[in-house]
Short mmCIF file of C-alpha atoms in Angstrom, two decimals:
data_model
loop_
_atom_site.label_atom_id
_atom_site.label_comp_id
_atom_site.label_asym_id
_atom_site.label_seq_id
_atom_site.Cartn_x
_atom_site.Cartn_y
_atom_site.Cartn_z
CA MET A 190 -52.31 73.87 -4.47
CA PHE A 191 -52.68 76.36 -1.76
CA ASP A 192 -54.63 75.95 0.82
CA PRO A 193 -55.97 79.30 1.61
CA THR A 194 -57.21 77.76 5.25
CA PHE A 195 -53.59 76.93 6.26
CA LEU A 196 -52.42 79.88 7.82
CA THR A 197 -55.65 79.85 9.90
CA ARG A 198 -54.94 76.36 10.95
CA THR A 199 -51.84 76.70 11.90
CA LYS A 200 -52.06 80.07 14.10
CA LEU A 201 -54.98 78.57 15.84
CA ARG A 202 -52.30 75.31 17.39
CA ASN A 203 -50.11 78.02 18.13
CA ARG A 204 -52.29 79.82 20.59
CA LYS A 205 -52.96 76.41 22.48
CA GLY A 206 -51.14 76.94 25.88
CA ALA A 207 -50.69 80.17 25.73
CA VAL A 208 -52.99 80.79 28.82
CA LEU A 209 -50.38 78.58 31.03
CA PRO A 210 -47.67 81.72 31.05
CA LEU A 211 -50.66 83.77 32.48
CA PHE A 212 -51.86 81.13 35.03
CA ALA A 213 -47.87 81.03 36.07
CA LEU A 214 -48.10 84.94 36.37
CA MET A 215 -51.19 85.01 38.54
CA LEU A 216 -51.74 82.04 40.44
CA PRO A 217 -48.95 83.41 43.22
CA VAL A 218 -51.17 86.36 43.14
CA ILE A 219 -53.94 84.42 44.00
CA LEU A 220 -52.50 82.61 46.76
CA ILE A 221 -51.19 85.80 47.97
CA LEU A 222 -54.46 87.43 48.02
CA CYS A 223 -56.09 83.86 49.62
CA GLY A 224 -53.46 84.30 52.37
CA PHE A 225 -54.67 87.81 53.12
CA ALA A 226 -58.01 86.76 53.40
CA ILE A 227 -57.26 84.02 55.78
CA ASN A 228 -55.07 85.79 57.86
CA MET A 229 -57.95 88.40 57.88
CA ALA A 230 -60.68 86.13 58.83
CA TYR A 231 -58.20 84.38 61.76
CA MET A 232 -57.26 88.00 62.92
CA GLN A 233 -61.17 88.75 63.63
CA LEU A 234 -61.56 85.51 64.86
CA VAL A 235 -58.48 86.28 67.65
CA ALA A 236 -60.51 89.38 68.28
CA THR A 237 -63.65 87.97 68.49
CA GLU A 238 -62.13 85.59 71.33
CA MET A 239 -60.39 88.33 72.74
CA LYS A 240 -63.68 89.96 73.12
CA VAL A 241 -65.18 87.05 75.01
CA SER A 242 -61.85 86.54 77.43
CA THR A 243 -61.77 89.86 78.41
CA ASP A 244 -65.63 90.60 78.70
CA VAL A 245 -65.75 87.14 80.85
CA SER A 246 -62.56 88.25 82.72
CA SER A 247 -64.08 91.78 83.34
CA HIS A 248 -67.47 90.54 84.37
CA ALA A 249 -66.34 87.83 86.72
CA ALA A 250 -64.12 90.43 87.83
CA GLY A 251 -66.80 92.65 88.84
CA ARG A 252 -69.13 90.32 90.63
CA ALA A 253 -66.30 88.95 92.56
CA LEU A 254 -65.69 92.75 93.89
CA SER A 255 -69.48 92.73 94.79
CA GLU A 256 -69.56 89.23 96.36
CA ALA A 257 -66.46 89.63 98.45
CA GLN A 258 -68.07 92.73 99.90
CA ARG A 259 -70.99 90.78 101.37
CA GLU A 260 -68.81 88.49 103.14
CA ILE A 261 -69.48 89.02 106.84
CA VAL A 262 -65.40 89.01 108.34
CA THR A 263 -64.98 89.57 111.80
CA ASN A 264 -61.70 90.67 114.11
CA VAL A 265 -59.92 92.37 110.72
CA SER A 266 -59.49 95.59 110.12
CA PRO A 267 -60.94 97.90 107.59
CA SER A 268 -57.35 98.29 105.41
CA VAL A 269 -56.81 94.21 105.97
CA ARG A 270 -60.71 93.66 104.52
CA ARG A 271 -59.57 95.87 101.40
CA GLU A 272 -56.67 93.84 100.78
CA GLN A 273 -58.76 90.71 100.54
CA ILE A 274 -61.26 92.01 98.27
CA VAL A 275 -59.35 93.54 95.94
CA GLN A 276 -57.24 89.71 95.93
CA ALA A 277 -60.70 88.10 95.85
CA THR A 278 -60.97 89.99 92.52
CA TYR A 279 -57.58 89.50 91.06
CA ASP A 280 -58.39 85.45 91.89
CA ALA A 281 -61.60 86.04 89.92
CA ILE A 282 -59.98 87.38 87.10
CA GLU A 283 -57.07 84.79 86.70
CA THR A 284 -59.78 81.91 87.33
CA ALA A 285 -61.68 83.60 84.33
CA SER A 286 -59.12 84.19 82.39
CA LYS A 287 -58.60 80.32 81.94
CA TRP A 288 -61.88 79.38 80.75
CA ASN A 289 -61.58 80.72 76.82
CA ASP A 290 -58.21 80.65 74.64
CA VAL A 291 -57.45 83.45 72.36
CA GLY A 292 -55.66 81.98 69.22
CA GLY A 293 -55.43 78.25 71.26
CA LYS A 294 -53.41 80.04 73.62
CA GLN A 295 -53.93 81.00 77.08
CA LEU A 296 -54.67 84.88 77.91
CA SER A 297 -52.08 85.93 80.24
CA ILE A 298 -53.20 88.82 82.53
CA ARG A 299 -50.60 91.01 85.08
CA LEU A 300 -52.35 91.41 88.20
CA ASP A 301 -51.32 94.67 88.98
CA ASP A 302 -52.36 98.47 87.70
CA ARG A 303 -51.10 97.30 84.01
CA ASP A 304 -53.84 94.85 83.38
CA VAL A 305 -56.31 95.29 85.87
CA HIS A 306 -58.18 98.90 86.34
CA PHE A 307 -59.93 100.06 89.68
CA GLY A 308 -61.81 102.74 89.26
CA TYR A 309 -65.08 104.05 89.00
CA SER A 310 -67.57 105.04 85.66
CA VAL A 311 -69.81 107.83 85.17
CA ARG A 312 -72.46 108.55 82.09
CA PRO A 313 -73.09 112.27 81.30
CA PRO A 314 -75.78 112.87 79.72
CA ASP A 315 -76.60 111.89 76.43
CA GLU A 316 -72.89 110.69 76.28
CA MET A 317 -70.89 107.00 76.71
CA TYR A 318 -69.62 106.13 80.22
CA GLN A 319 -66.56 107.42 81.24
CA PHE A 320 -64.11 105.56 82.96
CA THR A 321 -61.83 107.00 85.46
CA GLN A 322 -59.03 104.67 86.42
CA VAL A 323 -57.90 104.45 90.11
CA PRO A 324 -54.43 103.16 91.79
CA VAL A 325 -54.75 99.95 93.50
CA SER A 326 -53.01 101.73 96.05
CA GLN A 327 -55.88 104.10 96.32
CA ILE A 328 -58.42 101.66 96.79
CA LYS A 329 -56.57 99.14 99.58
CA SER A 330 -55.81 103.03 101.64
CA GLY A 331 -59.62 103.28 101.22
CA ALA A 332 -59.01 106.87 99.57
CA GLU A 333 -60.91 106.01 96.57
CA ARG A 334 -63.86 103.35 96.28
CA ALA A 335 -64.61 101.48 93.00
CA SER A 336 -67.22 100.47 91.44
CA SER A 337 -65.17 99.13 87.81
CA VAL A 338 -63.13 97.13 87.27
CA GLY A 339 -61.18 97.02 83.49
CA VAL A 340 -59.33 94.16 82.25
CA LYS A 341 -56.69 94.57 79.78
CA GLY A 342 -56.05 91.72 76.97
CA ARG A 343 -52.61 91.09 75.02
CA ILE A 344 -51.36 88.75 73.01
CA ASN A 345 -48.72 87.66 70.51
CA ILE A 346 -50.53 85.60 67.80
CA PRO A 347 -48.80 84.14 65.15
CA LEU A 348 -50.31 84.99 61.59
CA VAL A 349 -51.57 81.58 59.57
CA PHE A 350 -49.45 82.34 56.70
CA GLN A 351 -46.11 84.65 57.37
CA SER A 352 -44.37 86.81 54.52
CA MET A 353 -42.58 90.09 54.29
CA ASN A 354 -41.70 89.79 57.75
CA ILE A 355 -44.69 89.83 59.25
CA SER A 356 -44.85 86.92 61.18
CA LYS A 357 -47.90 87.71 64.01
CA PHE A 358 -50.15 90.30 65.10
CA THR A 359 -50.51 91.34 68.91
CA PRO A 360 -54.64 92.18 69.84
CA GLU A 361 -55.19 94.07 72.58
CA ARG A 362 -58.63 94.99 74.08
CA ARG A 363 -60.06 96.21 77.59
CA SER A 364 -63.12 95.72 78.71
CA ILE A 365 -64.68 97.44 81.82
CA ALA A 366 -67.24 96.14 84.70
CA THR A 367 -69.22 98.41 86.24
CA GLN A 368 -70.99 96.85 89.36
CA VAL A 369 -73.24 99.13 90.45
CA ASP A 370 -73.64 97.79 94.18
CA ARG A 371 -75.73 99.80 96.55
CA ASP A 372 -76.31 99.98 100.16
CA ILE A 373 -79.14 101.88 100.43
CA ALA A 374 -81.34 103.22 103.59
CA LEU A 375 -84.58 103.25 103.01
CA VAL A 376 -85.71 106.38 105.41
CA LEU A 377 -89.50 106.81 105.51
CA ASP A 378 -91.88 109.40 107.43
CA ARG A 379 -94.21 107.72 109.94
CA SER A 380 -95.31 111.11 111.85
CA GLY A 381 -99.21 111.40 112.44
CA SER A 382 -99.90 112.67 109.41
CA MET A 383 -99.26 109.50 107.50
CA LEU A 384 -102.55 108.41 109.29
CA TYR A 385 -104.62 111.04 107.25
CA TYR A 386 -106.34 109.78 104.30
CA LYS A 387 -105.21 110.16 100.98
CA ASP A 388 -106.36 113.28 100.17
CA MET A 389 -107.55 115.47 102.90
CA ALA A 390 -109.10 118.28 101.16
CA ASP A 391 -111.59 115.95 99.70
CA LEU A 392 -112.02 114.05 102.73
CA ASP A 393 -112.78 116.83 104.53
CA GLU A 394 -116.00 118.27 102.17
CA THR A 395 -117.02 115.18 101.84
CA LEU A 396 -117.34 114.27 105.85
CA GLU A 397 -119.00 117.91 106.58
CA GLU A 398 -121.25 116.64 103.51
CA LEU A 399 -121.77 113.56 105.72
CA TYR A 400 -121.93 115.37 108.59
CA ASN A 401 -124.78 117.31 108.09
CA ASP A 402 -126.74 114.43 106.36
CA VAL A 403 -126.41 112.42 109.38
CA VAL A 404 -127.56 115.17 111.83
CA GLN A 405 -130.65 115.33 109.18
CA VAL A 406 -130.90 111.46 109.69
CA ARG A 407 -130.70 111.71 113.43
CA ARG A 408 -132.97 114.78 113.82
CA LEU A 409 -135.67 112.40 112.28
CA ARG A 410 -135.07 109.63 114.46
CA TYR A 411 -134.73 111.56 117.47
CA ASN A 412 -136.09 114.56 119.46
CA TYR A 413 -135.83 117.34 117.11
CA LYS A 414 -135.16 119.73 120.06
CA LYS A 415 -132.38 117.65 121.43
CA GLY A 416 -130.41 117.50 118.36
CA TYR A 417 -127.22 115.97 117.61
CA TYR A 418 -125.53 114.55 121.12
CA TYR A 419 -121.77 114.53 122.18
CA TYR A 420 -121.95 113.50 125.37
CA GLU A 421 -125.37 112.81 127.26
CA TYR A 422 -125.04 115.35 130.13
CA TYR A 423 -124.65 117.83 126.78
CA ASN A 424 -128.41 117.78 125.79
CA GLU A 425 -128.70 120.89 124.64
CA ARG A 426 -125.45 121.21 122.62
CA ARG A 427 -125.39 120.09 119.40
CA ILE A 428 -121.91 118.84 118.61
CA SER A 429 -120.15 121.14 115.60
CA TYR A 430 -118.11 119.93 112.80
CA ASP A 431 -114.90 120.69 113.94
CA ASP A 432 -115.66 118.51 117.59
CA TYR A 433 -117.48 115.85 114.99
CA VAL A 434 -113.72 115.57 113.79
CA GLN A 435 -112.19 115.51 116.58
CA ALA A 436 -114.56 113.15 118.70
CA LEU A 437 -113.53 110.59 115.83
CA GLY A 438 -109.87 110.43 116.88
CA TYR A 439 -109.24 112.83 113.38
CA TYR A 440 -107.31 115.52 114.67
CA GLN A 441 -103.89 115.14 116.52
CA SER A 442 -102.14 117.79 118.89
CA LYS A 443 -99.43 117.78 120.61
CA GLY A 444 -98.44 113.98 119.62
CA LYS A 445 -101.85 112.94 121.33
CA TRP A 446 -104.67 111.68 120.03
CA ARG A 447 -107.77 113.31 121.34
CA ARG A 448 -110.58 110.95 122.12
CA ALA A 449 -113.75 110.90 123.18
CA ASP A 450 -115.25 108.02 124.94
CA PRO A 451 -114.37 104.67 122.99
CA ASP A 452 -118.06 104.35 121.74
CA ILE A 453 -118.05 107.95 120.63
CA TYR A 454 -118.04 106.98 116.91
CA GLU A 455 -120.87 103.92 117.45
CA ARG A 456 -123.17 106.62 119.17
CA ASN A 457 -122.77 109.36 116.34
CA PHE A 458 -122.71 107.53 113.66
CA THR A 459 -124.37 104.58 113.72
CA SER A 460 -124.20 101.18 112.14
CA ASP A 461 -127.43 101.90 110.67
CA VAL A 462 -126.93 105.63 109.48
CA ARG A 463 -123.33 103.91 108.10
CA ASN A 464 -124.92 101.33 106.66
CA GLU A 465 -127.34 103.79 104.69
CA MET A 466 -124.40 106.00 103.67
CA TYR A 467 -122.20 103.15 102.66
CA ASP A 468 -125.41 101.92 100.23
CA TYR A 469 -125.98 105.31 99.10
CA TRP A 470 -122.29 105.89 98.28
CA THR A 471 -122.03 101.81 96.35
CA ARG A 472 -125.15 102.86 94.72
CA SER A 473 -123.35 105.80 93.12
CA SER A 474 -120.68 103.99 92.02
CA GLU A 475 -117.47 106.55 93.06
CA GLN A 476 -115.00 104.56 94.35
CA GLU A 477 -113.64 107.33 96.15
CA HIS A 478 -116.63 107.57 98.61
CA LYS A 479 -116.40 103.55 99.18
CA ASP A 480 -112.46 104.47 100.01
CA MET A 481 -113.56 107.14 102.52
CA TYR A 482 -116.09 104.86 104.35
CA GLU A 483 -113.29 102.29 104.58
CA PHE A 484 -110.78 104.58 105.60
CA MET A 485 -113.52 106.32 108.40
CA TYR A 486 -114.22 102.29 109.34
CA ASP A 487 -110.44 101.67 109.54
CA TRP A 488 -109.77 104.78 111.64
CA GLU A 489 -112.37 104.11 114.38
CA GLN A 490 -110.51 100.63 114.69
CA TYR A 491 -107.17 102.25 115.00
CA ALA A 492 -108.45 105.18 117.37
CA THR A 493 -110.21 102.83 120.14
CA SER A 494 -106.99 100.35 119.92
CA TRP A 495 -105.02 102.89 121.05
CA ASN A 496 -107.34 104.36 123.65
CA ASN A 497 -107.45 101.02 125.03
CA GLY A 498 -103.40 100.48 124.72
CA PHE A 499 -102.71 98.58 121.79
CA LYS A 500 -102.47 99.50 117.89
CA THR A 501 -103.39 97.87 114.93
CA LYS A 502 -102.34 98.71 111.51
CA ALA A 503 -102.80 101.94 109.61
CA PRO A 504 -106.16 102.46 107.94
CA ARG A 505 -106.57 101.53 104.40
CA HIS A 506 -106.60 104.30 102.03
CA SER A 507 -104.10 106.49 104.59
CA ARG A 508 -101.40 107.79 103.29
CA TRP A 509 -98.88 105.20 105.24
CA SER A 510 -101.36 102.56 103.45
CA PHE A 511 -100.38 103.57 100.03
CA LEU A 512 -96.55 104.09 101.15
CA VAL A 513 -96.18 100.00 101.90
CA LEU A 514 -97.69 99.56 98.07
CA GLY A 515 -94.83 101.84 97.25
CA VAL A 516 -91.89 100.27 99.57
CA GLU A 517 -93.41 96.45 98.35
CA ALA A 518 -92.67 97.87 94.63
CA PHE A 519 -89.53 99.14 95.19
CA LEU A 520 -88.19 95.98 96.74
CA ASP A 521 -90.02 93.74 94.09
CA VAL A 522 -87.88 95.78 91.22
CA LEU A 523 -84.36 95.34 93.50
CA GLY A 524 -84.91 91.87 94.78
CA GLY A 525 -87.99 89.91 92.51
CA THR A 526 -90.94 88.64 93.83
CA THR A 527 -91.50 84.78 93.91
CA ASP A 528 -94.50 85.30 91.08
CA GLY A 529 -91.87 85.74 88.72
CA LEU A 530 -93.37 88.72 87.53
CA GLU A 531 -90.49 90.73 88.42
CA SER A 532 -86.96 89.13 87.88
CA GLY A 533 -84.70 91.79 90.27
CA THR A 534 -81.70 93.50 89.31
CA ASP A 535 -78.54 91.36 88.58
CA GLN A 536 -76.65 93.14 91.35
CA LYS A 537 -77.81 92.68 95.21
CA GLU A 538 -78.59 96.01 96.85
CA LEU A 539 -78.82 95.79 100.48
CA VAL A 540 -81.36 97.73 102.60
CA ALA A 541 -81.72 99.33 105.88
CA LEU A 542 -84.95 100.76 107.01
CA VAL A 543 -84.84 104.17 109.06
CA THR A 544 -88.23 105.49 109.98
CA PHE A 545 -88.76 108.78 111.45
CA ASP A 546 -91.45 111.23 113.55
CA SER A 547 -90.08 113.92 115.90
CA THR A 548 -86.80 111.40 116.40
CA ALA A 549 -86.05 108.21 114.47
CA ARG A 550 -84.74 105.02 115.03
CA VAL A 551 -83.05 102.07 112.58
CA ASP A 552 -85.70 99.90 112.30
CA THR A 553 -83.62 96.95 110.51
CA ALA A 554 -79.60 97.19 109.46
CA LEU A 555 -78.58 96.18 106.15
CA THR A 556 -80.39 92.86 104.91
CA ASP A 557 -80.32 90.57 101.86
CA ASP A 558 -82.78 88.01 103.15
CA ASP A 559 -84.34 86.53 99.97
CA ILE A 560 -86.44 83.39 98.44
CA LYS A 561 -83.20 81.49 98.00
CA ASN A 562 -82.61 81.83 101.75
CA GLY A 563 -86.23 80.37 102.38
CA GLY A 564 -87.71 83.92 102.44
CA VAL A 565 -91.90 84.14 101.42
CA ALA A 566 -89.87 87.31 99.25
CA TYR A 567 -87.01 89.33 98.96
CA TYR A 568 -86.58 91.71 102.03
CA GLN A 569 -89.09 89.91 103.64
CA ASN A 570 -88.10 91.31 107.20
CA ILE A 571 -88.40 95.06 105.21
CA ARG A 572 -92.01 94.27 103.94
CA ASN A 573 -93.29 92.82 107.62
CA ILE A 574 -91.83 96.06 109.38
CA VAL A 575 -93.39 98.41 107.12
CA ALA A 576 -96.70 96.80 107.14
CA ASP A 577 -97.02 97.16 110.88
CA ILE A 578 -95.89 100.44 111.93
CA VAL A 579 -98.38 102.72 113.21
CA PRO A 580 -97.60 106.64 112.39
CA LEU A 581 -97.12 108.92 115.17
CA ASN A 582 -96.42 112.28 116.37
CA GLY A 583 -94.21 115.15 114.53
CA THR A 584 -91.82 115.01 111.09
CA GLY A 585 -87.67 115.02 112.41
CA ILE A 586 -86.40 114.59 108.77
CA GLY A 587 -83.40 116.10 109.76
CA GLU A 588 -82.79 113.42 112.36
CA GLY A 589 -84.44 110.67 109.86
CA LEU A 590 -81.02 111.35 107.33
CA ALA A 591 -78.68 111.76 109.91
CA THR A 592 -79.79 108.07 111.29
CA GLY A 593 -80.06 106.57 107.69
CA LEU A 594 -76.36 107.15 107.38
CA PRO A 595 -74.23 105.08 109.57
CA PRO A 596 -76.04 101.91 108.87
CA ILE A 597 -74.73 102.36 105.31
CA ALA A 598 -71.32 103.76 105.65
CA ASP A 599 -69.91 101.92 108.95
CA PRO A 600 -69.15 98.10 108.36
CA ASP A 601 -69.17 97.61 112.34
CA TRP A 602 -71.96 99.54 112.82
CA ALA A 603 -74.69 96.77 113.11
CA GLN A 604 -72.42 94.57 115.19
CA ASN A 605 -71.99 97.67 117.75
CA ASN A 606 -75.35 98.15 117.95
CA ASN A 607 -76.27 94.11 118.66
CA MET A 608 -78.54 94.49 115.26
CA SER A 609 -78.27 91.54 112.69
CA GLY A 610 -77.95 91.85 109.27
CA ALA A 611 -75.03 92.44 106.64
CA VAL A 612 -72.23 94.61 106.95
CA ALA A 613 -71.67 98.01 104.87
CA ARG A 614 -69.87 97.36 101.91
CA PRO A 615 -66.72 99.80 101.59
CA PHE A 616 -67.14 100.23 97.55
CA ALA A 617 -70.83 99.78 97.06
CA GLU A 618 -72.61 103.08 96.26
CA LYS A 619 -74.16 105.02 99.52
CA THR A 620 -78.07 105.58 98.88
CA ILE A 621 -80.51 107.24 101.25
CA ILE A 622 -83.88 107.93 99.68
CA VAL A 623 -86.34 109.23 102.25
CA LEU A 624 -90.06 110.11 102.05
CA THR A 625 -91.86 112.78 103.57
CA ASP A 626 -95.77 113.89 103.48
CA GLY A 627 -94.72 116.93 105.43
CA ILE A 628 -93.15 119.98 106.53
CA PRO A 629 -90.09 119.63 109.15
CA SER A 630 -91.73 119.91 112.82
CA SER A 631 -89.80 122.92 115.20
CA GLY A 632 -87.21 122.03 116.82
CA THR A 633 -85.88 118.91 114.66
CA ALA A 634 -82.91 119.43 113.02
CA ASN A 635 -82.98 121.46 109.79
CA PRO A 636 -82.53 118.56 106.48
CA VAL A 637 -81.05 120.70 103.94
CA THR A 638 -78.64 121.64 106.44
CA THR A 639 -77.85 118.02 107.92
CA VAL A 640 -77.35 116.86 104.34
CA GLN A 641 -74.69 119.36 103.79
CA ASN A 642 -72.98 117.97 106.82
CA LEU A 643 -73.51 114.37 105.53
CA VAL A 644 -72.03 115.06 101.81
CA HIS A 645 -69.23 117.00 103.48
CA SER A 646 -67.84 113.91 105.15
CA ASN A 647 -69.43 111.00 103.14
CA ALA A 648 -69.59 109.95 99.30
CA VAL A 649 -73.51 109.64 99.94
CA THR A 650 -76.25 110.17 97.28
CA ILE A 651 -79.54 111.51 98.71
CA HIS A 652 -82.84 110.80 96.81
CA THR A 653 -85.85 112.66 98.22
CA VAL A 654 -89.78 111.69 97.70
CA THR A 655 -92.53 114.10 98.54
CA PHE A 656 -96.04 112.90 98.92
CA THR A 657 -99.39 115.00 98.68
CA PRO A 658 -99.71 118.37 98.24
CA ASP A 659 -99.05 119.43 101.80
CA ALA A 660 -95.41 118.25 101.86
CA ASP A 661 -93.00 120.79 101.47
CA LYS A 662 -91.53 120.31 98.21
CA VAL A 663 -89.49 123.24 98.28
CA ALA A 664 -87.10 122.00 100.87
CA MET A 665 -87.14 118.84 99.20
CA GLN A 666 -85.86 119.74 96.36
CA SER A 667 -82.69 121.45 98.23
CA VAL A 668 -82.28 118.05 99.83
CA ALA A 669 -81.78 116.21 96.43
CA ASP A 670 -80.04 118.81 95.36
CA GLU A 671 -77.11 118.99 98.37
CA GLY A 672 -77.41 115.42 98.20
CA GLY A 673 -76.39 115.02 94.31
CA GLY A 674 -79.89 112.71 93.89
CA LYS A 675 -83.19 114.01 92.53
CA HIS A 676 -86.56 114.77 93.90
CA TYR A 677 -89.67 112.86 93.08
CA HIS A 678 -93.35 114.29 94.46
CA ALA A 679 -96.51 112.07 94.15
CA ASP A 680 -99.75 113.97 94.52
CA THR A 681 -101.83 110.65 94.93
CA GLY A 682 -101.31 107.22 96.50
CA ASP A 683 -100.82 105.66 93.04
CA PHE A 684 -98.25 107.54 91.75
CA LEU A 685 -96.36 107.36 94.70
CA VAL A 686 -96.21 103.34 93.66
CA THR A 687 -94.69 104.41 90.37
CA ILE A 688 -92.44 106.66 91.34
CA PHE A 689 -91.05 104.05 94.40
CA LYS A 690 -90.59 101.54 90.70
CA GLU A 691 -88.99 104.84 89.32
CA VAL A 692 -86.32 104.93 92.12
CA ALA A 693 -85.77 101.30 91.87
CA ASN A 694 -85.26 101.37 87.93
CA ASN A 695 -83.02 104.14 88.42
CA LEU A 696 -80.18 102.12 90.88
CA PRO A 697 -78.83 99.37 88.93
CA THR A 698 -73.30 94.52 86.76
CA ILE A 699 -72.96 96.19 83.18
CA LEU A 700 -69.99 96.04 80.59
CA THR A 701 -69.17 99.81 80.11
CA GLU A 702 -66.45 99.64 77.49
#
């Protein structure tokens, strides 16, 4: 009898093992794809290792370029010194390249212009950093200055799976570190106007009101007909407001502080009257009035001490007192603070202090004293000097600018002038930051002309800061324009502190490629 399921069972039996040919066909394809995936993963791994190795090498090169310049070396010519700095950079690259293998091999970097690129990086507005390579021969000769170091890595790596005559791949990568080291000259106006109150117009108006109030109080306490006494032998003449201001030591003429006898403040503005006015101001809850009181009280201490042949610090709430706070904030950003609130920048800025009135002087050569070396805070020497300066005389902005350049541009300046401090670094960016609250005095150098002469023969950037409404903002904007820097202005003391922080934050090793 015929079985109808016979054919079906036969077909099923014949299909067993039919996938084997397909598997035999697909297995090589799968192996090829696996090999391709493994090769791709390996290439990505090697590329990451290459990135790490070149980044580490370039960062080490940038740090070496910076640190080598800070070493004080005597009796060595500038050309030999530059060669030593370049060699120190090469040594750092050679050492760092051994720290990280690439594909199980040590990265070999040729220590010449083929693999090590000296140069500088700039960042146009809204664009990425652009690196310009400079031949190392020009760096050694001093014709060019380097702030960036690029390291190019290139290595032959065998593939895990080799086929179709492809047995290796050659990853290549360049990493550029820009070490924006700066030698900075902080050029500060210590002219007499820096002793003035932070807002002169407000103080004048308030003092005149106070003067009238004091006159009324004294009229009640003394003979009404005799009025407000200036000197006892001027019984019949009451002091005018202008004379009153002058008598308080508030008026400056020809560089000399005009003073009456030392107790003129006490006689014209007695303790009980001062206390009454202070109590009134305190009750009015106006901080500005209390500031004025403290300023005038400190002013008398200053004026009396000056009259007796010694100086005290500038009064509280004077322009100089706010400058002290601004410099503190500036140095905190650069170097950090002992309380850890400011960590400082990655690099080391060296700072020189120059102050000017009618003339200019270098108060300290480049310094980098810091907490690690036992200092109370970074740049403590500069902090102490600024806090103790008592302003006086005219405003020679041009003289200050001209005096600010040599300490940061000439490596031998400190030694030649018998001043302790760090040497000017040959490859560091040179920056002058000048602050003034006034207008250049007659007979002093024109600041715009001075800057034109400075930038003509030196690679230096000049930033300007003006303080109070009295300052010549137009002239100082021109100085900044000629010096390739920025101009900042502060009408108030609090904003001056903010500006100094901004200036410091805009100065900073970064990887730029």
